[in-house]
mmCIF file of C-alpha atoms in Angstrom:
data_model
loop_
_atom_site.group_PDB
_atom_site.id
_atom_site.type_symbol
_atom_site.label_atom_id
_atom_site.label_comp_id
_atom_site.label_asym_id
_atom_site.label_seq_id
_atom_site.Cartn_x
_atom_site.Cartn_y
_atom_site.Cartn_z
ATOM 1 C CA MET A 218 52.597 -19.838 -1.588
ATOM 2 C CA SER A 219 50.155 -17.761 -3.043
ATOM 3 C CA VAL A 220 46.226 -18.169 -3.806
ATOM 4 C CA GLY A 221 45.470 -18.964 -7.507
ATOM 5 C CA ILE A 222 42.452 -17.557 -9.070
ATOM 6 C CA ARG A 223 40.474 -20.701 -11.136
ATOM 7 C CA HIS A 224 38.232 -20.758 -13.809
ATOM 8 C CA ASP A 225 35.828 -22.255 -11.652
ATOM 9 C CA ASP A 226 36.327 -19.154 -9.397
ATOM 10 C CA LEU A 227 35.653 -16.841 -12.131
ATOM 11 C CA ARG A 228 32.906 -18.416 -13.723
ATOM 12 C CA ARG A 229 31.198 -18.732 -10.100
ATOM 13 C CA ARG A 230 31.840 -15.288 -9.284
ATOM 14 C CA ASN A 231 30.531 -14.091 -13.332
ATOM 15 C CA ARG A 232 27.408 -16.270 -12.517
ATOM 16 C CA ALA A 233 26.612 -14.517 -9.020
ATOM 17 C CA MET A 234 26.980 -10.889 -10.692
ATOM 18 C CA VAL A 235 24.825 -11.881 -13.378
ATOM 19 C CA ILE A 236 22.045 -13.145 -10.578
ATOM 20 C CA SER A 237 22.087 -10.357 -8.575
ATOM 21 C CA ALA A 238 21.752 -8.168 -11.808
ATOM 22 C CA VAL A 239 18.578 -9.327 -12.391
ATOM 23 C CA ARG A 240 17.418 -9.242 -8.898
ATOM 24 C CA ARG A 241 18.088 -5.703 -8.736
ATOM 25 C CA ALA A 242 17.012 -4.553 -12.059
ATOM 26 C CA SER A 243 14.004 -6.649 -12.556
ATOM 27 C CA GLN A 244 13.605 -8.243 -16.112
ATOM 28 C CA PRO A 245 16.341 -6.630 -17.596
ATOM 29 C CA SER A 246 17.899 -7.337 -21.199
ATOM 30 C CA ARG A 247 21.274 -8.618 -21.543
ATOM 31 C CA THR A 248 22.422 -5.134 -22.805
ATOM 32 C CA GLU A 249 21.515 -3.637 -19.304
ATOM 33 C CA ILE A 250 23.269 -6.691 -17.193
ATOM 34 C CA ALA A 251 26.561 -5.654 -19.762
ATOM 35 C CA ALA A 252 26.243 -2.369 -18.551
ATOM 36 C CA ALA A 253 25.662 -3.256 -14.411
ATOM 37 C CA THR A 254 28.277 -5.514 -14.560
ATOM 38 C CA GLY A 255 31.133 -4.608 -16.925
ATOM 39 C CA LEU A 256 30.784 -8.100 -18.315
ATOM 40 C CA SER A 257 31.374 -9.250 -21.751
ATOM 41 C CA HIS A 258 27.901 -9.904 -23.702
ATOM 42 C CA SER A 259 29.347 -13.114 -24.801
ATOM 43 C CA THR A 260 30.282 -13.768 -21.310
ATOM 44 C CA ILE A 261 26.582 -13.004 -20.193
ATOM 45 C CA SER A 262 25.068 -14.865 -22.986
ATOM 46 C CA THR A 263 26.820 -18.011 -21.736
ATOM 47 C CA ILE A 264 26.229 -17.672 -18.085
ATOM 48 C CA SER A 265 22.373 -16.537 -18.588
ATOM 49 C CA SER A 266 21.756 -19.634 -21.060
ATOM 50 C CA ASP A 267 23.311 -21.634 -18.456
ATOM 51 C CA LEU A 268 21.147 -20.483 -15.736
ATOM 52 C CA ILE A 269 18.093 -20.659 -18.307
ATOM 53 C CA ALA A 270 18.794 -24.370 -18.517
ATOM 54 C CA GLU A 271 18.868 -24.889 -14.558
ATOM 55 C CA GLY A 272 15.338 -23.423 -14.127
ATOM 56 C CA ILE A 273 17.332 -20.286 -12.123
ATOM 57 C CA LEU A 274 16.310 -17.845 -14.771
ATOM 58 C CA ALA A 275 13.560 -17.379 -17.838
ATOM 59 C CA GLU A 276 13.581 -15.146 -20.594
ATOM 60 C CA ALA A 277 10.266 -12.506 -20.558
ATOM 61 C CA LYS A 278 9.440 -10.255 -23.005
ATOM 62 C CA SER A 279 9.897 -6.610 -22.023
ATOM 63 C CA GLY A 280 6.947 -4.684 -21.175
ATOM 64 C CA GLU A 281 7.760 -2.218 -23.681
ATOM 65 C CA PRO A 282 6.053 -2.487 -27.091
ATOM 66 C CA ALA A 283 8.164 -3.661 -30.012
ATOM 67 C CA SER A 284 7.482 -0.335 -32.049
ATOM 68 C CA MET A 285 9.223 1.801 -29.739
ATOM 69 C CA LYS A 286 12.660 0.403 -29.895
ATOM 70 C CA ARG A 287 14.264 0.150 -33.333
ATOM 71 C CA GLY A 288 15.796 -2.799 -34.455
ATOM 72 C CA ARG A 289 15.297 -6.569 -32.760
ATOM 73 C CA PRO A 290 12.954 -6.017 -29.761
ATOM 74 C CA GLN A 291 15.105 -6.605 -26.360
ATOM 75 C CA VAL A 292 14.311 -10.000 -24.300
ATOM 76 C CA ALA A 293 14.291 -9.523 -20.902
ATOM 77 C CA LEU A 294 15.763 -12.047 -18.149
ATOM 78 C CA ALA A 295 13.702 -12.518 -15.301
ATOM 79 C CA LEU A 296 14.303 -14.983 -12.268
ATOM 80 C CA ASP A 297 12.235 -17.954 -12.390
ATOM 81 C CA PRO A 298 9.859 -18.102 -9.619
ATOM 82 C CA LYS A 299 9.926 -22.222 -9.471
ATOM 83 C CA ALA A 300 13.721 -22.496 -8.539
ATOM 84 C CA ALA A 301 13.470 -22.336 -5.142
ATOM 85 C CA ALA A 302 11.497 -20.664 -2.078
ATOM 86 C CA ILE A 303 12.513 -19.320 1.493
ATOM 87 C CA VAL A 304 10.332 -18.446 4.242
ATOM 88 C CA ALA A 305 10.569 -15.641 5.941
ATOM 89 C CA VAL A 306 8.829 -15.549 10.225
ATOM 90 C CA VAL A 307 8.510 -12.763 11.576
ATOM 91 C CA LEU A 308 7.854 -12.663 15.643
ATOM 92 C CA SER A 309 7.075 -9.353 17.632
ATOM 93 C CA LEU A 310 5.160 -8.797 20.937
ATOM 94 C CA ASN A 311 2.383 -10.601 20.769
ATOM 95 C CA HIS A 312 2.555 -11.710 17.602
ATOM 96 C CA LEU A 313 3.854 -14.388 14.709
ATOM 97 C CA SER A 314 3.477 -14.263 11.081
ATOM 98 C CA ALA A 315 5.409 -16.063 8.290
ATOM 99 C CA ALA A 316 5.261 -16.218 4.474
ATOM 100 C CA VAL A 317 6.529 -18.699 2.152
ATOM 101 C CA ILE A 318 8.100 -16.290 -0.766
ATOM 102 C CA ASP A 319 8.936 -17.662 -4.379
ATOM 103 C CA TYR A 320 12.490 -17.593 -6.008
ATOM 104 C CA ALA A 321 11.022 -13.696 -7.751
ATOM 105 C CA GLY A 322 10.276 -12.479 -4.030
ATOM 106 C CA ASN A 323 6.271 -13.613 -4.768
ATOM 107 C CA THR A 324 4.534 -14.185 -1.506
ATOM 108 C CA ILE A 325 2.682 -18.028 -2.151
ATOM 109 C CA VAL A 326 1.363 -17.966 1.341
ATOM 110 C CA GLU A 327 1.040 -16.281 4.516
ATOM 111 C CA ASP A 328 -0.632 -16.525 8.028
ATOM 112 C CA SER A 329 -0.410 -14.423 11.211
ATOM 113 C CA ALA A 330 -1.815 -15.024 14.737
ATOM 114 C CA LYS A 331 -1.962 -13.330 18.089
ATOM 115 C CA LEU A 332 0.303 -14.363 20.787
ATOM 116 C CA SER A 333 0.702 -13.857 24.493
ATOM 117 C CA THR A 334 4.605 -13.891 23.995
ATOM 118 C CA GLN A 335 5.505 -12.632 27.610
ATOM 119 C CA LYS A 336 3.592 -15.450 28.943
ATOM 120 C CA MET A 337 4.466 -18.610 26.923
ATOM 121 C CA SER A 338 7.444 -21.036 27.828
ATOM 122 C CA ALA A 339 10.491 -20.354 25.315
ATOM 123 C CA GLU A 340 9.374 -24.182 24.457
ATOM 124 C CA ALA A 341 6.291 -23.104 23.629
ATOM 125 C CA LEU A 342 6.984 -20.085 21.749
ATOM 126 C CA VAL A 343 9.689 -22.023 19.547
ATOM 127 C CA GLU A 344 6.603 -24.876 18.760
ATOM 128 C CA GLU A 345 4.450 -21.939 17.586
ATOM 129 C CA CYS A 346 6.902 -20.489 14.912
ATOM 130 C CA VAL A 347 7.903 -24.193 14.077
ATOM 131 C CA GLY A 348 4.016 -25.151 13.585
ATOM 132 C CA MET A 349 3.532 -21.859 11.524
ATOM 133 C CA VAL A 350 5.921 -23.029 9.027
ATOM 134 C CA ARG A 351 5.018 -26.396 8.541
ATOM 135 C CA ARG A 352 1.413 -25.710 7.781
ATOM 136 C CA LEU A 353 2.367 -22.995 5.470
ATOM 137 C CA VAL A 354 4.660 -25.211 3.741
ATOM 138 C CA ARG A 355 2.417 -28.281 3.641
ATOM 139 C CA ARG A 356 0.133 -25.631 1.585
ATOM 140 C CA VAL A 357 2.740 -24.882 -1.171
ATOM 141 C CA ASP A 358 3.004 -27.569 -3.933
ATOM 142 C CA PRO A 359 6.757 -28.568 -4.463
ATOM 143 C CA ALA A 360 5.942 -27.717 -8.123
ATOM 144 C CA GLU A 361 5.928 -24.203 -6.903
ATOM 145 C CA GLY A 362 9.820 -24.104 -5.626
ATOM 146 C CA ARG A 363 11.636 -26.251 -2.650
ATOM 147 C CA VAL A 364 12.244 -24.588 0.648
ATOM 148 C CA LEU A 365 15.654 -23.782 0.825
ATOM 149 C CA ARG A 366 16.183 -20.842 3.890
ATOM 150 C CA ILE A 367 14.345 -19.881 6.252
ATOM 151 C CA GLY A 368 14.756 -16.537 7.877
ATOM 152 C CA LEU A 369 13.513 -15.712 11.337
ATOM 153 C CA ALA A 370 13.139 -11.843 12.183
ATOM 154 C CA VAL A 371 12.661 -11.062 15.763
ATOM 155 C CA GLN A 372 12.772 -8.276 18.599
ATOM 156 C CA GLY A 373 15.825 -8.446 20.704
ATOM 157 C CA ILE A 374 19.516 -9.427 20.663
ATOM 158 C CA THR A 375 20.131 -12.405 18.588
ATOM 159 C CA ASP A 376 23.397 -14.173 18.352
ATOM 160 C CA SER A 377 24.633 -14.281 14.651
ATOM 161 C CA GLY A 378 27.075 -17.769 15.551
ATOM 162 C CA SER A 379 24.811 -19.437 17.779
ATOM 163 C CA ARG A 380 21.639 -18.238 15.975
ATOM 164 C CA LYS A 381 20.006 -17.717 19.441
ATOM 165 C CA LEU A 382 17.433 -15.051 20.594
ATOM 166 C CA LEU A 383 20.144 -14.036 23.467
ATOM 167 C CA TRP A 384 17.474 -11.496 25.093
ATOM 168 C CA SER A 385 14.331 -9.665 24.371
ATOM 169 C CA PRO A 386 11.678 -7.522 25.899
ATOM 170 C CA ILE A 387 9.058 -9.898 24.617
ATOM 171 C CA THR A 388 10.067 -12.939 26.592
ATOM 172 C CA PRO A 389 11.222 -13.299 29.825
ATOM 173 C CA HIS A 390 13.257 -16.546 28.636
ATOM 174 C CA ASP A 391 16.556 -16.276 27.303
ATOM 175 C CA ASP A 392 19.118 -18.291 24.857
ATOM 176 C CA ILE A 393 16.104 -19.652 22.927
ATOM 177 C CA PRO A 394 17.469 -21.766 19.991
ATOM 178 C CA PHE A 395 14.972 -20.935 17.533
ATOM 179 C CA ALA A 396 17.812 -22.292 14.660
ATOM 180 C CA ASP A 397 18.194 -25.616 16.029
ATOM 181 C CA ARG A 398 14.650 -26.439 16.601
ATOM 182 C CA LEU A 399 13.891 -24.907 12.647
ATOM 183 C CA GLU A 400 16.562 -26.868 10.995
ATOM 184 C CA GLU A 401 15.745 -30.167 12.931
ATOM 185 C CA GLU A 402 12.400 -29.867 11.496
ATOM 186 C CA PHE A 403 12.884 -28.513 8.040
ATOM 187 C CA GLY A 404 16.242 -29.665 6.709
ATOM 188 C CA VAL A 405 17.117 -26.178 5.356
ATOM 189 C CA PRO A 406 19.512 -23.735 6.797
ATOM 190 C CA VAL A 407 17.875 -21.083 9.233
ATOM 191 C CA THR A 408 19.493 -17.978 10.486
ATOM 192 C CA VAL A 409 17.899 -15.682 13.633
ATOM 193 C CA GLU A 410 18.255 -11.991 12.472
ATOM 194 C CA ASN A 411 17.203 -8.529 14.680
ATOM 195 C CA ASP A 412 14.476 -6.863 13.533
ATOM 196 C CA CYS A 413 16.038 -3.677 13.103
ATOM 197 C CA ASN A 414 18.479 -5.135 10.899
ATOM 198 C CA MET A 415 15.850 -6.291 8.766
ATOM 199 C CA ILE A 416 14.691 -3.088 8.316
ATOM 200 C CA ALA A 417 17.465 -1.410 7.096
ATOM 201 C CA GLU A 418 18.332 -4.537 4.524
ATOM 202 C CA ALA A 419 14.973 -3.526 3.434
ATOM 203 C CA LEU A 420 15.385 0.288 2.791
ATOM 204 C CA ARG A 421 18.373 -0.268 1.012
ATOM 205 C CA TRP A 422 16.608 -2.244 -1.666
ATOM 206 C CA ARG A 423 13.307 0.043 -1.641
ATOM 207 C CA ASN A 424 15.400 3.323 -1.928
ATOM 208 C CA PRO A 425 18.859 2.846 -2.613
ATOM 209 C CA GLU A 426 19.739 6.235 -3.531
ATOM 210 C CA ARG A 427 19.103 7.612 -0.470
ATOM 211 C CA TYR A 428 19.644 4.462 1.495
ATOM 212 C CA ARG A 429 23.135 3.426 0.151
ATOM 213 C CA ASP A 430 26.569 3.552 2.216
ATOM 214 C CA ASP A 431 25.577 5.008 5.128
ATOM 215 C CA PHE A 432 22.177 5.160 7.078
ATOM 216 C CA ILE A 433 20.108 4.799 10.252
ATOM 217 C CA ALA A 434 16.682 3.253 10.869
ATOM 218 C CA ILE A 435 15.649 3.742 13.977
ATOM 219 C CA LEU A 436 12.246 1.737 15.004
ATOM 220 C CA LEU A 437 9.981 3.801 17.196
ATOM 221 C CA SER A 438 7.404 1.470 18.381
ATOM 222 C CA HIS A 439 6.668 -0.254 21.926
ATOM 223 C CA GLY A 440 10.702 -0.589 21.924
ATOM 224 C CA ILE A 441 13.282 1.724 19.932
ATOM 225 C CA GLY A 442 15.561 -0.340 17.740
ATOM 226 C CA MET A 443 18.243 0.654 15.460
ATOM 227 C CA GLY A 444 19.429 -1.075 12.044
ATOM 228 C CA LEU A 445 22.630 0.775 11.212
ATOM 229 C CA VAL A 446 24.559 0.624 7.809
ATOM 230 C CA ILE A 447 28.184 1.636 7.408
ATOM 231 C CA LYS A 448 30.564 2.150 4.367
ATOM 232 C CA GLY A 449 27.334 -0.257 2.598
ATOM 233 C CA GLU A 450 27.696 -2.661 5.598
ATOM 234 C CA LEU A 451 24.938 -3.919 7.505
ATOM 235 C CA PHE A 452 26.223 -3.552 11.193
ATOM 236 C CA THR A 453 25.563 -6.589 13.568
ATOM 237 C CA GLY A 454 28.722 -6.784 16.026
ATOM 238 C CA THR A 455 31.400 -8.833 17.067
ATOM 239 C CA LEU A 456 28.745 -11.676 18.303
ATOM 240 C CA SER A 457 24.874 -10.270 18.453
ATOM 241 C CA SER A 458 23.103 -8.125 16.603
ATOM 242 C CA GLY A 459 24.243 -4.885 17.413
ATOM 243 C CA GLY A 460 22.986 -1.328 17.551
ATOM 244 C CA GLU A 461 21.069 -2.013 21.011
ATOM 245 C CA PHE A 462 19.985 2.210 20.491
ATOM 246 C CA GLY A 463 16.978 1.901 22.693
ATOM 247 C CA HIS A 464 18.825 0.731 25.674
ATOM 248 C CA MET A 465 22.064 3.466 25.142
ATOM 249 C CA ILE A 466 21.593 5.381 28.769
ATOM 250 C CA HIS A 467 19.715 8.621 28.429
ATOM 251 C CA ARG A 468 19.777 9.719 32.177
ATOM 252 C CA PRO A 469 21.548 7.455 34.786
ATOM 253 C CA ASP A 470 19.189 5.843 37.193
ATOM 254 C CA GLY A 471 16.272 7.733 35.603
ATOM 255 C CA ALA A 472 12.983 6.123 34.367
ATOM 256 C CA LEU A 473 12.262 2.388 34.584
ATOM 257 C CA CYS A 474 12.823 0.765 31.221
ATOM 258 C CA ARG A 475 11.198 -2.362 30.639
ATOM 259 C CA CYS A 476 14.772 -4.134 30.368
ATOM 260 C CA GLY A 477 15.027 -3.841 34.132
ATOM 261 C CA ARG A 478 17.461 -0.972 33.926
ATOM 262 C CA ARG A 479 16.749 2.938 34.532
ATOM 263 C CA GLY A 480 17.517 5.624 32.348
ATOM 264 C CA CYS A 481 17.419 4.075 29.166
ATOM 265 C CA ILE A 482 16.348 6.036 25.649
ATOM 266 C CA GLU A 483 13.553 3.686 25.211
ATOM 267 C CA ALA A 484 12.104 4.591 29.291
ATOM 268 C CA TYR A 485 11.490 7.809 27.549
ATOM 269 C CA ALA A 486 10.535 7.126 23.743
ATOM 270 C CA GLY A 487 9.010 4.017 23.630
ATOM 271 C CA ASN A 488 5.173 3.966 23.090
ATOM 272 C CA TYR A 489 4.924 2.791 26.875
ATOM 273 C CA ALA A 490 7.059 5.056 28.260
ATOM 274 C CA ILE A 491 5.145 7.928 26.464
ATOM 275 C CA TRP A 492 1.723 6.561 27.278
ATOM 276 C CA ARG A 493 3.157 6.509 31.070
ATOM 277 C CA ASN A 494 4.465 10.203 30.893
ATOM 278 C CA ALA A 495 1.267 11.361 29.482
ATOM 279 C CA ARG A 496 -1.078 9.511 31.691
ATOM 280 C CA LEU A 497 0.791 8.447 35.159
ATOM 281 C CA GLY A 498 3.334 10.965 35.162
ATOM 282 C CA ASP A 499 5.349 8.393 37.095
ATOM 283 C CA GLU A 500 8.956 7.227 35.237
ATOM 284 C CA ASN A 501 8.890 4.598 38.222
ATOM 285 C CA ALA A 502 5.744 2.789 37.104
ATOM 286 C CA GLU A 503 5.695 -0.599 35.419
ATOM 287 C CA PRO A 504 5.705 -0.658 31.904
ATOM 288 C CA LEU A 505 2.734 -2.038 30.322
ATOM 289 C CA ALA A 506 2.844 -5.094 28.257
ATOM 290 C CA ASP A 507 0.854 -3.750 25.316
ATOM 291 C CA LEU A 508 -0.707 -0.897 23.922
ATOM 292 C CA SER A 509 -2.099 -0.589 20.427
ATOM 293 C CA ASP A 510 -1.391 1.890 17.655
ATOM 294 C CA ALA A 511 -4.831 3.721 18.456
ATOM 295 C CA ASP A 512 -3.610 4.197 21.967
ATOM 296 C CA ILE A 513 -0.320 6.232 20.591
ATOM 297 C CA LYS A 514 -2.587 8.238 17.990
ATOM 298 C CA ALA A 515 -5.094 9.310 20.516
ATOM 299 C CA LEU A 516 -2.100 10.626 22.684
ATOM 300 C CA ALA A 517 -0.554 12.302 19.365
ATOM 301 C CA ASP A 518 -3.898 13.899 18.515
ATOM 302 C CA ALA A 519 -4.108 15.323 22.217
ATOM 303 C CA ALA A 520 -0.790 16.452 21.801
ATOM 304 C CA ARG A 521 -1.766 18.246 18.610
ATOM 305 C CA ASP A 522 -4.888 19.764 19.611
ATOM 306 C CA HIS A 523 -3.537 21.718 23.207
ATOM 307 C CA ASP A 524 -0.365 22.138 25.265
ATOM 308 C CA GLY A 525 -0.579 19.115 28.360
ATOM 309 C CA PRO A 526 0.760 16.120 29.653
ATOM 310 C CA GLU A 527 0.655 14.313 26.474
ATOM 311 C CA ARG A 528 2.351 16.934 24.426
ATOM 312 C CA GLN A 529 5.501 16.926 27.044
ATOM 313 C CA ALA A 530 5.601 13.532 26.879
ATOM 314 C CA PHE A 531 6.351 13.373 23.120
ATOM 315 C CA ARG A 532 8.683 16.649 24.007
ATOM 316 C CA LYS A 533 10.761 13.918 26.190
ATOM 317 C CA ALA A 534 10.905 11.119 23.596
ATOM 318 C CA GLY A 535 12.254 13.896 20.955
ATOM 319 C CA GLU A 536 15.153 14.876 23.658
ATOM 320 C CA ALA A 537 16.143 11.324 24.289
ATOM 321 C CA ILE A 538 16.326 10.183 20.925
ATOM 322 C CA GLY A 539 18.357 13.653 20.021
ATOM 323 C CA PHE A 540 20.946 13.309 22.753
ATOM 324 C CA GLY A 541 21.126 9.652 22.270
ATOM 325 C CA LEU A 542 21.683 10.164 18.298
ATOM 326 C CA GLY A 543 24.249 13.089 19.178
ATOM 327 C CA SER A 544 26.497 10.326 20.991
ATOM 328 C CA MET A 545 26.269 8.290 17.701
ATOM 329 C CA PHE A 546 27.271 11.031 15.439
ATOM 330 C CA ALA A 547 30.451 12.202 17.740
ATOM 331 C CA LEU A 548 31.453 8.471 16.927
ATOM 332 C CA PHE A 549 30.087 8.283 13.479
ATOM 333 C CA ASP A 550 29.401 10.999 10.600
ATOM 334 C CA PRO A 551 25.707 12.016 10.496
ATOM 335 C CA ALA A 552 23.913 9.781 7.864
ATOM 336 C CA PRO A 553 20.354 9.739 6.793
ATOM 337 C CA LEU A 554 17.828 8.585 9.174
ATOM 338 C CA ALA A 555 14.188 6.800 8.927
ATOM 339 C CA PHE A 556 11.901 6.553 11.640
ATOM 340 C CA VAL A 557 9.859 3.644 11.134
ATOM 341 C CA GLY A 558 6.588 2.395 13.226
ATOM 342 C CA VAL A 559 3.609 3.804 14.872
ATOM 343 C CA GLY A 560 5.591 6.406 16.575
ATOM 344 C CA ALA A 561 6.948 7.659 13.691
ATOM 345 C CA THR A 562 3.175 8.885 12.617
ATOM 346 C CA ALA A 563 3.921 11.474 15.793
ATOM 347 C CA PHE A 564 7.495 12.305 14.364
ATOM 348 C CA ASP A 565 6.359 16.106 13.988
ATOM 349 C CA LEU A 566 5.658 16.450 17.841
ATOM 350 C CA MET A 567 9.301 14.930 18.367
ATOM 351 C CA GLU A 568 11.215 16.445 15.760
ATOM 352 C CA PRO A 569 11.551 19.978 17.303
ATOM 353 C CA HIS A 570 13.070 18.218 20.367
ATOM 354 C CA LEU A 571 15.073 16.089 18.943
ATOM 355 C CA ARG A 572 16.649 18.553 16.283
ATOM 356 C CA ALA A 573 17.127 21.242 19.497
ATOM 357 C CA ALA A 574 18.864 18.070 21.575
ATOM 358 C CA LEU A 575 21.165 17.217 18.687
ATOM 359 C CA ALA A 576 22.118 20.410 18.236
ATOM 360 C CA LYS A 577 23.533 20.956 21.237
ATOM 361 C CA THR A 578 25.953 17.712 21.284
ATOM 362 C CA ALA A 579 29.616 17.408 19.283
ATOM 363 C CA GLY A 580 28.200 14.977 16.842
ATOM 364 C CA GLY A 581 25.083 17.394 15.721
ATOM 365 C CA VAL A 582 27.135 20.408 14.767
ATOM 366 C CA HIS A 583 25.978 19.968 11.516
ATOM 367 C CA SER A 584 22.388 18.998 12.353
ATOM 368 C CA LYS A 585 20.419 20.755 10.060
ATOM 369 C CA ALA A 586 22.042 18.967 6.967
ATOM 370 C CA ILE A 587 20.495 15.663 8.854
ATOM 371 C CA SER A 588 17.346 14.449 6.690
ATOM 372 C CA PHE A 589 15.154 12.582 8.140
ATOM 373 C CA ASP A 590 12.217 10.327 6.356
ATOM 374 C CA THR A 591 9.389 8.247 8.208
ATOM 375 C CA GLU A 592 7.673 4.660 7.325
ATOM 376 C CA PRO A 593 4.604 4.252 9.896
ATOM 377 C CA ASP A 594 4.419 0.882 9.094
ATOM 378 C CA GLU A 595 7.384 -1.580 10.197
ATOM 379 C CA VAL A 596 6.095 -4.896 9.889
ATOM 380 C CA PRO A 597 5.812 -5.046 6.033
ATOM 381 C CA LEU A 598 9.854 -3.743 6.239
ATOM 382 C CA ILE A 599 10.986 -6.897 8.601
ATOM 383 C CA LYS A 600 9.252 -9.199 5.884
ATOM 384 C CA GLU A 601 10.617 -7.406 3.045
ATOM 385 C CA GLY A 602 14.178 -7.586 4.664
ATOM 386 C CA CYS A 603 13.883 -10.749 6.076
ATOM 387 C CA THR A 604 12.987 -11.990 2.429
ATOM 388 C CA LYS A 605 15.742 -10.202 0.699
ATOM 389 C CA ARG A 606 18.642 -12.080 3.060
ATOM 390 C CA ALA A 607 17.243 -15.324 2.467
ATOM 391 C CA LEU A 608 17.102 -15.128 -1.544
ATOM 392 C CA LEU A 609 20.627 -13.256 -1.321
ATOM 393 C CA TYR A 610 21.403 -16.900 0.661
ATOM 394 C CA VAL A 611 20.450 -18.721 -2.602
ATOM 395 C CA ASP A 612 21.793 -16.680 -4.732
ATOM 396 C CA GLN A 613 25.061 -16.590 -3.634
ATOM 397 C CA GLU A 614 25.750 -20.013 -1.763
ATOM 398 C CA ILE A 615 23.510 -22.261 -3.761
ATOM 399 C CA PHE A 616 23.296 -20.959 -7.043
ATOM 400 C CA ALA A 617 26.562 -19.748 -7.048
ATOM 401 C CA PRO A 618 28.617 -21.229 -4.793
ATOM 402 C CA ALA A 619 32.107 -19.944 -4.095
ATOM 403 C CA ALA A 620 34.823 -22.944 -4.679
ATOM 404 C CA ALA A 621 37.380 -23.495 -2.716
ATOM 405 C CA PRO A 622 40.713 -22.035 -2.730
ATOM 406 C CA ARG A 623 43.701 -23.450 -4.635
ATOM 407 C CA ARG A 624 46.870 -23.212 -3.310
ATOM 408 C CA THR A 625 49.758 -22.536 -6.252
ATOM 409 C CA ASP A 626 53.289 -23.565 -5.488
ATOM 410 C CA VAL A 627 55.618 -20.589 -5.924
ATOM 411 C CA ALA A 628 59.443 -21.547 -6.748
ATOM 412 C CA GLU A 629 61.376 -19.209 -4.409
ATOM 413 C CA ALA A 630 64.404 -17.250 -6.168
#
């Protein structure tokens, strides 16, 4: 038995390639699509005509004046905003936001709200998400595109199969079935994604030259999270979201972590841990439920101003992250890193101690060659990653769906 390649399979693959090229390049000409995909001009012409007729693509005049080019002006192709819509939902500690996004990636409507996530029941938390999405969808004219996908990004450990939130520091409840309830309400597929994975997804689209085959995104916020891309693929583990860098052990039986265990990297480098070391000097003190960005920035200003407990707190944070990265790099080759979140605004205070700790590990042998970048605000990145993930699903699974393999009998000699 062998699997035959049908004409429909080839056509589907070529459709997917054309849609992907348009999404990545933003209004490319047919010539530019040919260069990006390797497809012939006749194939691209046929496929693009079909996609335009179906309302998936549209022709748009190139922004470059015709006088700048010789011959016939190039006609650019663009994603038709009204072809579809998706909803991106971001749930974090005490905060919920959502947006309806058109097929071209533009925000149609959005909303946000403050919640007391640690005091709410699991049912109330789910219903807050459902209610916000319902209100937003009602504000959208159906002519602007039918919602075909909902993506929820949340802080914590998620299950890719059941699409549940397995565990999160933002709530005392486990195994929360967000996807089931959202699908029941809106009748479209739903994914539940780890927020740091969505940060990595967004970085890959924003800066593909730096963030391509292998890179790491580390969230420095109330918690410490990681999005890990290996050989061009987002690492999500076998069942869950994977990459729980913040809960790797830095010091056995050490500082108290929000997760209830002791000695985690987060228990030294999370915002609450830095504040606890700087203001209380007691690693056994219960982690504060919430800290404002202004609190962390004030600690950083004090640490830059004088040597004291604030500076020592950032030193401990840098060391914990550095030793953790060294352990990782002993398994994986060193890769570019992006530090994201309000903690990244104080990265100058942590970096020397991070590098010193990293250099002491087997994985940090080439630590001087490891490059760092910072992004101070994680929320736009989480939303952007969630949006891209949902739109790619529409591209590949709805507008260019795979056909079932056809088995072809091969006579035995």
